[in-house]
XYZ file of C-alpha atoms in Angstrom:
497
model
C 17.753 29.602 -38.543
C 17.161 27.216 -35.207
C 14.296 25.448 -35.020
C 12.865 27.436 -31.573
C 13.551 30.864 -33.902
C 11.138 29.520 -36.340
C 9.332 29.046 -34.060
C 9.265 32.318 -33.229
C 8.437 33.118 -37.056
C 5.346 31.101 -37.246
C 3.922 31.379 -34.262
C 5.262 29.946 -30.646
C 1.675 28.714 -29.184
C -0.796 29.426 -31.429
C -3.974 27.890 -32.869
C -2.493 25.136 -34.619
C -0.093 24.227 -31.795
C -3.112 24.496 -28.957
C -5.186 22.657 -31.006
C -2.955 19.448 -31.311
C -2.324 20.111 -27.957
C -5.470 20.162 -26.770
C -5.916 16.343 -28.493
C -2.952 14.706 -27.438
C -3.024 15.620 -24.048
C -6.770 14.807 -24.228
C -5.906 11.361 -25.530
C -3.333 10.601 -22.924
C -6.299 10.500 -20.468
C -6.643 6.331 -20.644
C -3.192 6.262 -20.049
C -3.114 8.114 -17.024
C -5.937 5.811 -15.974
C -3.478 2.768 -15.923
C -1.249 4.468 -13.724
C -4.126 4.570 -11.206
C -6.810 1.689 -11.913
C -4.936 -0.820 -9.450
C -5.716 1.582 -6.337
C -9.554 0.192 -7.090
C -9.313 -3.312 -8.445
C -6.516 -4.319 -6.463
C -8.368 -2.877 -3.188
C -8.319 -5.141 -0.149
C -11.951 -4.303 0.887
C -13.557 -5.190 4.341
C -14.540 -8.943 4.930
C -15.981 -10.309 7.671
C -15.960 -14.401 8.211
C -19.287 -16.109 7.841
C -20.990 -16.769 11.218
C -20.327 -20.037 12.628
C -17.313 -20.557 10.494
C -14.473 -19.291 13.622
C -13.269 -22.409 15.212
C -9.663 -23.028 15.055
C -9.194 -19.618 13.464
C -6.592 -16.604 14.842
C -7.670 -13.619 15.024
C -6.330 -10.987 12.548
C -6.723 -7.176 13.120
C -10.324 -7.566 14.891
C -12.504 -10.840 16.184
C -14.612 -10.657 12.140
C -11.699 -10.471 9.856
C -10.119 -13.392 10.787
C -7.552 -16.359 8.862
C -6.695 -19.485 9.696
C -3.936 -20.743 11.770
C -1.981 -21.951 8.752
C -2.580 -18.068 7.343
C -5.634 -19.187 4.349
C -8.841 -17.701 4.811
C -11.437 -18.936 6.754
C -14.394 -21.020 5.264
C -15.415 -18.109 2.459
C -15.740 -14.806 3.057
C -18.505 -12.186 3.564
C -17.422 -8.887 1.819
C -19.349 -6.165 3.642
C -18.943 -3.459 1.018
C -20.479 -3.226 -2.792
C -17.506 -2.972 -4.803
C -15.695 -6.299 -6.405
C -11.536 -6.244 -6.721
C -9.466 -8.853 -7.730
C -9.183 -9.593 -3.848
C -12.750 -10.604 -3.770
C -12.759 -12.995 -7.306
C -10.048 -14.801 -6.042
C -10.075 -14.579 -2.344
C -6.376 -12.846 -2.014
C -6.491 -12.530 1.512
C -4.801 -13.449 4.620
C -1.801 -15.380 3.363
C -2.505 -14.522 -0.500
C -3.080 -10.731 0.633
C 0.603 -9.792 -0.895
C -0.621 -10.356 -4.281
C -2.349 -7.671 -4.331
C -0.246 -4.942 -3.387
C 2.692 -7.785 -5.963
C 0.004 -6.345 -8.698
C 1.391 -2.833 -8.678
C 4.511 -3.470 -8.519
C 4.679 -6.227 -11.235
C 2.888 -3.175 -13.177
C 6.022 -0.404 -12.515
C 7.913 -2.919 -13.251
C 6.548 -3.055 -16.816
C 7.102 0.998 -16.526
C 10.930 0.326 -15.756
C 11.277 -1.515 -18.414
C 9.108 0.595 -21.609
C 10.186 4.167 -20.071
C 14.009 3.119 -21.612
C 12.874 0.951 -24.509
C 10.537 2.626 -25.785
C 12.022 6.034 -25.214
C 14.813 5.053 -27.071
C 12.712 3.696 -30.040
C 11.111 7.258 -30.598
C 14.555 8.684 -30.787
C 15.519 6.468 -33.541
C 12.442 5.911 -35.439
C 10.168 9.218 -34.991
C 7.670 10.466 -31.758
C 3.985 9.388 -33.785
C 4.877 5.486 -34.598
C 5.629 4.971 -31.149
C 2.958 6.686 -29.942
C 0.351 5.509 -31.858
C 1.391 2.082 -31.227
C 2.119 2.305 -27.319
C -1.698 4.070 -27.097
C -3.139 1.143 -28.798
C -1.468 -1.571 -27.585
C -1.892 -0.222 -23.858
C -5.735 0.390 -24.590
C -6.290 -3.351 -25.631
C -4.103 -4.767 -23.471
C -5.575 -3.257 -20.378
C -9.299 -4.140 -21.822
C -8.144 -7.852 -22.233
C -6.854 -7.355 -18.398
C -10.500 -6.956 -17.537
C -11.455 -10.337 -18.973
C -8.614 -12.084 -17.421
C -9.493 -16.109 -16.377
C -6.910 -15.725 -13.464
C -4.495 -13.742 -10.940
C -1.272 -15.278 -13.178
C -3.033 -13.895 -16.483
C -3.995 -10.471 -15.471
C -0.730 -9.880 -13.925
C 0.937 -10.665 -17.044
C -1.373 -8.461 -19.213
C -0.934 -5.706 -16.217
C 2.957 -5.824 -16.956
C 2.891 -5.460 -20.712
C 0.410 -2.645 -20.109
C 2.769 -1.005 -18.032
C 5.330 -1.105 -20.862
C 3.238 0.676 -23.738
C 1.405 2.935 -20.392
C 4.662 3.869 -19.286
C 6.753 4.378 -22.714
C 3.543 5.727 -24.197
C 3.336 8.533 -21.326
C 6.489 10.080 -21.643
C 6.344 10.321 -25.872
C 3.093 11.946 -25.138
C 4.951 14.653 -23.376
C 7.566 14.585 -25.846
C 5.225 14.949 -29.132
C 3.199 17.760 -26.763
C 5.419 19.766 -26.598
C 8.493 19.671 -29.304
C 6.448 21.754 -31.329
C 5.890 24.673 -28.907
C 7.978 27.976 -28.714
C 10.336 28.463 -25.603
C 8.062 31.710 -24.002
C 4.950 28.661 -24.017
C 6.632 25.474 -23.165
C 7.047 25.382 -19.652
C 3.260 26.396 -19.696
C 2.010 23.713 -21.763
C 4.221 21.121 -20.025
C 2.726 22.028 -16.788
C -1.115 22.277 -18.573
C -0.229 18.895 -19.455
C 0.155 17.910 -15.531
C -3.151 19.010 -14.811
C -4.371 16.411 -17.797
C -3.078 13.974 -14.817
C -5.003 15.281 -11.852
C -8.171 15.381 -14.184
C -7.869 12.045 -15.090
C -7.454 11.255 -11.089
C -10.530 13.325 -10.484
C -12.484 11.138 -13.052
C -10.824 7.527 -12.267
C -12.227 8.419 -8.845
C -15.915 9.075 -9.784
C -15.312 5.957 -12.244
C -14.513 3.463 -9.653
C -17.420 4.980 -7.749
C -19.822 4.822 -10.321
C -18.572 1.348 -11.501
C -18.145 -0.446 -8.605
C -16.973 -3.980 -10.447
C -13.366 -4.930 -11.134
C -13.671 -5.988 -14.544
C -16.377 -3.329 -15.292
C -13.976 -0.506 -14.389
C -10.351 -2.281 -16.260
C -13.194 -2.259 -19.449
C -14.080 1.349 -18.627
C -10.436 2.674 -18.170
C -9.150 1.465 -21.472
C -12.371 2.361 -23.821
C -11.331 5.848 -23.818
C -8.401 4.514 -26.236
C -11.370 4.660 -29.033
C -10.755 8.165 -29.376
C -7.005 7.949 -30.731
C -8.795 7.027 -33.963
C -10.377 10.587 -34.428
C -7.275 11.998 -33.998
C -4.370 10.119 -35.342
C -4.293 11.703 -38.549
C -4.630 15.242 -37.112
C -1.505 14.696 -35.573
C 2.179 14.781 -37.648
C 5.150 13.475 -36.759
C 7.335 16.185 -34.643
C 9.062 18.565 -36.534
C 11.935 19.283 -34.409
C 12.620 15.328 -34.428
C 12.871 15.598 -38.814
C 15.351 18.414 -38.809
C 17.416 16.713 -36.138
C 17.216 13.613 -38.853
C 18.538 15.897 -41.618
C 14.820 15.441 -43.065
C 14.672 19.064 -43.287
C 11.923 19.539 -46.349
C 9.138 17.798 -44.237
C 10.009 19.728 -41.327
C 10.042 23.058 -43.227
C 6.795 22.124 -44.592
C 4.855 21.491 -41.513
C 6.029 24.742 -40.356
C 4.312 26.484 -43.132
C 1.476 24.540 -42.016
C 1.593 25.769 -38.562
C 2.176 29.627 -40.307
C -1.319 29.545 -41.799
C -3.180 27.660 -39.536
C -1.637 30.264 -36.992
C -2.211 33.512 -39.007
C 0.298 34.614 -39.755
C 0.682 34.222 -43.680
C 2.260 31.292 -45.628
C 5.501 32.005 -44.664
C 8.261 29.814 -45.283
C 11.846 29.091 -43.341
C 14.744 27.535 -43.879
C 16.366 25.799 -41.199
C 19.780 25.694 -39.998
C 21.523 22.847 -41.891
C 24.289 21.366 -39.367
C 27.451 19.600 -40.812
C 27.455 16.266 -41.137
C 23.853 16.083 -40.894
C 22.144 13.226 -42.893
C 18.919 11.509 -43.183
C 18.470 9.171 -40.582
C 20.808 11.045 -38.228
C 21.906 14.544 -37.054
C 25.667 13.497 -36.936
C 24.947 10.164 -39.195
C 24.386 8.192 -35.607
C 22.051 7.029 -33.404
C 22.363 7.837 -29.656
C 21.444 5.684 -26.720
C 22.177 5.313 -23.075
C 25.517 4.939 -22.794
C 25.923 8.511 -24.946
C 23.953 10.288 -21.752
C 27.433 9.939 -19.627
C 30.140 10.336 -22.268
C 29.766 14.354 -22.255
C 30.569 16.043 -18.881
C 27.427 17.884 -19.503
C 24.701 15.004 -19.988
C 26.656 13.367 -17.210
C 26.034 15.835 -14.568
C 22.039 16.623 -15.832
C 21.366 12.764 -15.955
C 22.924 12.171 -12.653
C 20.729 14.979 -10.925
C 17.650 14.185 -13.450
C 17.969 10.788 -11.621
C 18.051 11.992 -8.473
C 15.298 14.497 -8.586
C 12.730 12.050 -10.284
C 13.642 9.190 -7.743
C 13.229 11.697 -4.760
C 9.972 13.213 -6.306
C 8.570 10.103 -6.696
C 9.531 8.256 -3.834
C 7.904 11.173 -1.647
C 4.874 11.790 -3.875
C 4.049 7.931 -3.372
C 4.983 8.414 0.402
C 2.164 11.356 0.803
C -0.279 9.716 -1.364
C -0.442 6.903 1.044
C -1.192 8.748 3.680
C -3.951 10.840 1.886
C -5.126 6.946 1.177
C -5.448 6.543 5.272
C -7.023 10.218 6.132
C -10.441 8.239 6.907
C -13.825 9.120 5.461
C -15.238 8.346 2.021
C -12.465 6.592 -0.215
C -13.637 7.603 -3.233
C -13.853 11.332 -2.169
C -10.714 11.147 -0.756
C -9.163 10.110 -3.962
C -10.987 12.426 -5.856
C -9.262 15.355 -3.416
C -6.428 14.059 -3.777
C -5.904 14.744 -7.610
C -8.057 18.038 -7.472
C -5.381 19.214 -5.143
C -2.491 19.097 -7.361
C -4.551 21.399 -10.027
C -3.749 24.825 -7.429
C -0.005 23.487 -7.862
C -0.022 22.911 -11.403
C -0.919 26.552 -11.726
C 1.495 28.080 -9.444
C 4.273 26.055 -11.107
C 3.100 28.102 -14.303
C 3.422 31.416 -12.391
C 6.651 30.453 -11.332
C 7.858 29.068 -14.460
C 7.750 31.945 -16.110
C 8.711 34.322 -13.090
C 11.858 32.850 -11.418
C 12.902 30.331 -14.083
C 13.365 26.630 -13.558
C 15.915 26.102 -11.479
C 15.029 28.437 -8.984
C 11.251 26.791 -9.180
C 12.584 23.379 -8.705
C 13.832 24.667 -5.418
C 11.457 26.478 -4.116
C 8.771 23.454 -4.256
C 11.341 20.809 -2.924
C 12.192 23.285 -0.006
C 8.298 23.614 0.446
C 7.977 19.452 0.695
C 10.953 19.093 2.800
C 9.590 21.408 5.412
C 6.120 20.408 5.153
C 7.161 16.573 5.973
C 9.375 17.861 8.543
C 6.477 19.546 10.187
C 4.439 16.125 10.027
C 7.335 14.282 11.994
C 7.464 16.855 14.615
C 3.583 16.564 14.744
C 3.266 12.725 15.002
C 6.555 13.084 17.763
C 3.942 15.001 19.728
C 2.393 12.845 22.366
C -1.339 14.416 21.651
C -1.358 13.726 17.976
C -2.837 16.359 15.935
C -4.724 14.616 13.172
C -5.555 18.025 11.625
C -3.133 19.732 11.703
C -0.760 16.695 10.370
C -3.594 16.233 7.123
C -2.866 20.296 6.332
C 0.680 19.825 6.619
C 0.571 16.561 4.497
C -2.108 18.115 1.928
C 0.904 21.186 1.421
C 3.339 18.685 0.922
C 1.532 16.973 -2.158
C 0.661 20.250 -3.563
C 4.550 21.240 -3.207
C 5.645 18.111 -4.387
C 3.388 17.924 -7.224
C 4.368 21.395 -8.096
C 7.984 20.491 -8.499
C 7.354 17.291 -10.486
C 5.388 19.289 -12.913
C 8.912 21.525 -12.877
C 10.632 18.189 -13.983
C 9.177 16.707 -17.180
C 9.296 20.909 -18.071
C 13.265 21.115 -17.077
C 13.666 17.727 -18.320
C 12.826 18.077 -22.113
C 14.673 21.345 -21.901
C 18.138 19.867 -20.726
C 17.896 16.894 -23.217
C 19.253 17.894 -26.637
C 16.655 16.544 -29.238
C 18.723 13.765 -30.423
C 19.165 11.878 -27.384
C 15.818 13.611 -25.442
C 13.629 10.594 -25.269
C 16.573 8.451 -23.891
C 17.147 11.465 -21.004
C 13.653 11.492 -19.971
C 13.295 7.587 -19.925
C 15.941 7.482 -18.188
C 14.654 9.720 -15.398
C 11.648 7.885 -15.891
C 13.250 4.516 -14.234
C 14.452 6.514 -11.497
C 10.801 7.954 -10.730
C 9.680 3.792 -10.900
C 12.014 2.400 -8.766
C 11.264 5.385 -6.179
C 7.764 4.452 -6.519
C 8.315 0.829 -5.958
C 10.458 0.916 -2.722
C 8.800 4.045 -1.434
C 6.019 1.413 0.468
C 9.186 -0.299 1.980
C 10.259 2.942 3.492
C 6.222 3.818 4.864
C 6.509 0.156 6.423
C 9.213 1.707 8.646
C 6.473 3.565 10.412
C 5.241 0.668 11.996
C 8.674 0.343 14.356
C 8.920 4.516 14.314
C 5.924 6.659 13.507
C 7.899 9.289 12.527
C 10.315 7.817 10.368
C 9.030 8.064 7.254
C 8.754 11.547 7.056
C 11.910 11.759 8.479
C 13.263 10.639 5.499
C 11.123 12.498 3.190
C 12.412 14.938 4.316
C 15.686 14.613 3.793
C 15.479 12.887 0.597
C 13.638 16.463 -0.608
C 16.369 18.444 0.563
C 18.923 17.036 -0.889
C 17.707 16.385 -4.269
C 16.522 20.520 -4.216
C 20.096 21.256 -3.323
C 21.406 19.259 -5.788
C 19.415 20.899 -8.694
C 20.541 24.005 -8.263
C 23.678 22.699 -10.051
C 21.329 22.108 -13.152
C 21.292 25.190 -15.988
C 18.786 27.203 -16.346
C 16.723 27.050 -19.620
C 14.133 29.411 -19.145
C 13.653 31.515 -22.581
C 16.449 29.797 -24.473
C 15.983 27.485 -27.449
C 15.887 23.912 -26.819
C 19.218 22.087 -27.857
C 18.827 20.192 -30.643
C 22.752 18.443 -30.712
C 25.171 17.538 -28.231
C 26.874 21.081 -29.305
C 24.189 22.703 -28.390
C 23.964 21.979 -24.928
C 27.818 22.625 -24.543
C 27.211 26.006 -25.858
C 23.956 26.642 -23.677
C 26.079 25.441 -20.712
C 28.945 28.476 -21.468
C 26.319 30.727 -21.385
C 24.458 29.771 -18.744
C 28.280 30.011 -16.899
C 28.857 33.734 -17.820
C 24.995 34.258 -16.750
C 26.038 33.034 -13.294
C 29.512 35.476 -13.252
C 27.677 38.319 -14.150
């Protein structure tokens, strides 16, 4: 039999698959933390220039923050809130205030590149060595971050981070879900999502709690600690050893998952597939260049691309403007991850309801018309600041919603032997979206409305698009290339009938 029917044999979601669950998403907490830290200890906060120190100075944004004509900061600085940042170590304002906003970037860009690497690495060589070694390699890098002598070295430690954060991330999903029955996975892929907004939730009280730099880098990456509890609790992913012709272990961790599940010791016997051997499904490795050779992996890699570029490239765009709502910024942050638990829950609803495709729609429809409504509001000559926030808070909750719909659809479409390369793939996209969505927000400053304008657009056309995707929900997850051509037929007669 398939690997999703034994599944079905042993038990699609049950204790021994919520369990390891439960741990691995758990652990993927510090992670998520890395994604986020930089908001805090790359924070510009306010300064004011000692009295007495403003002769020969211009004036930058009020008559206290001020630089000097040849852009350097005045005489030292007088930082009139509590919390330390980079910023305020090494006094990266005025003309050195790019550096802080370079910091993220330099940080994605250490995403671009581990999403791909590493991805492919886990294909080849098995989901837990890479995962165990991206986890601890991103905890101790970002802890030696926190100790960093200077700008140059912490931005170098940031980037590698980014590497191991950002490969690590998407093997988490990977591992988290291989193992799960088709009537549970888009569940637990979404469950996983809401890991995410927790760990927002609780970077937020961090930072506020911890209001030094180097305290709160230390903080984010001690978490790591608890990967050594757990490592041995968790087994490499079956699905990956049958797809490596390694069928025995795979067999036997299914028993494993039989008892712990209840329901008896009972054994299967997978599928064997011709011209399967150890090391290899067909006797070959896949990589990138494999993802548009088939018509099929052509056409979901091209709209995987799109969707996780547009997704987030907007997602970005409407967390910066949760960022400049006013108020508290800590609470605001918190909010602004506790919103995106409603979604996550919804997209479950929906998951299961109307399928994938359909769900991927709906919540880029939802974001499309929600920025749409904030351009017409801030084209309105008495700007409604509340009513633009509600329409901006629906958009993050839709657009949240439909990313959760994405690493769900995603691991679907990707047959097993070339899955990690899909999804790192579409993981580059969603980087470089995030890195020139602030280049698109700057537009605002010549056209107010702009931005949203192209939000906008940008989420209808990539909901459009996927509605060219296959649907997966209830069918097995294909393991070879000829098992997405054959998912593909059927999903075509679906459609005609």
């Amino acid at each position: 039999m398939d690997f999703d029917s034994a599944l079905t044999v042993v038990g699609e979601f049950g204790r021994y698959q919520r369990k390891r669950f439960f741990l691995i998403s758990l652990s993927a907490l510090p992670m998520f933390f890395q994604m986020l830290v930089l908001v805090f200890t790359a924070a510009t906060p306010k300064w004011v220039c000692p009295k007495g120190d403003r002769a020969n100075l211009k004036h930058c944004k009020s008559l206290e923050s001020c630089c000097s004509v040849d852009g350097s900061i005045c005489n030292g600085a007088e930082f009139i809130t509590n919390f330390t940042s980079i910023a305020t170590e090494w006094n990266l304002l005025c003309g050195q205030t790019y550096k802080n906003e370079l910091t993220q970037s330099i940080f994605m860009a250490g995403t671009l590149v581990g999403a791909p690497l590493i991805g492919g690495l886990a294909d080849k060589h098995g989901r837990k060595p890479l995962w165990v070694s991206t986890y601890f390699l991103s905890g101790a890098l970002a802890f030696l971050s926190g100790l960093s002598p200077s700008y140059y070295v912490f931005v170098t430690l940031r980037f590698f981070v980014g590497i191991f954060a950002g490969g690590g991330g998407l093997i988490i999903f990977v591992l988290a879900t291989e193992s799960i029955g088709p009537s549970y996975r888009g569940f637990a892929g979404t469950m996983l999502q809401v890991f995410f907004a927790i760990a927002v939730a609780l970077l937020g009280l961090m930072a506020y709690l911890i209001p030094n730099w180097r305290y709160l880098t230390i903080a984010s990456a001690l978490p790591t600690t608890f990967g050594f509890f757990i490592v041995k609790t968790i087994p490499e992913s079956p699905r990956w050893l049958a797809t490596q012709g390694r069928y025995d272990e795979a067999e036997a961790i299914l028993s494993k998952i039989s008892v712990e599940n209840g329901s008896g010791n009972k054994h299967v016997t997978l599928r064997r597939e011709k011209g399967t051997a150890k090391g290899g499904s067909t006797g070959r490795s896949y990589g990138i260049i494999d993802l548009f050779l088939n018509r099929s992996t052509c056409v979901i890699t091209l709209i995987m691309i799109i969707s996780w570029f547009v997704n987030s490239h907007v997602y970005y765009g409407l967390s910066l403007n949760v960022k400049n709502l006013g108020g508290n910024m800590y609470f605001n942050f918190v909010l602004a991850g506790l919103v995106e638990i409603p979604s996550y829950v919804l997209t479950v609803l929906l998951l299961n309801w109307s399928g994938r495709r359909k769900s991927l729609f709906y919540f880029m429809m939802g974001a499309a018309g929600s920025c749409w409504a904030c351009m017409k509001l801030q084209q309105q000559e008495n700007l409604n600041a509340g009513a633009q926030s509600v329409a901006a808070m629906f958009g993050k909750f839709c657009i949240s919603a439909s990313f959760a719909v994405l690493y769900v659809y995603a691991a679907e479409l990707f047959p097993t032997v070339i899955r990690n390369v899909g999804m790192g793939m579409a993981t580059v996209a969603s980087r470089i979206g995030g890195i020139l969505c602030p280049f698109v927000v700057l537009m605002g400053e010549q056209s107010r409305s702009l931005p949203m304008f192209i939000f906008a657009c940008m989420s209808l056309v990539a909901g459009l698009v996927g509605l060219r995707l296959p649907e997966t929900k209830g069918r097995p997850m294909p393991e070879t290339m000829e098992d997405l051509e054959r998912s593909k037929q059927e999903d075509v007669k679906v459609i005609k009938t």
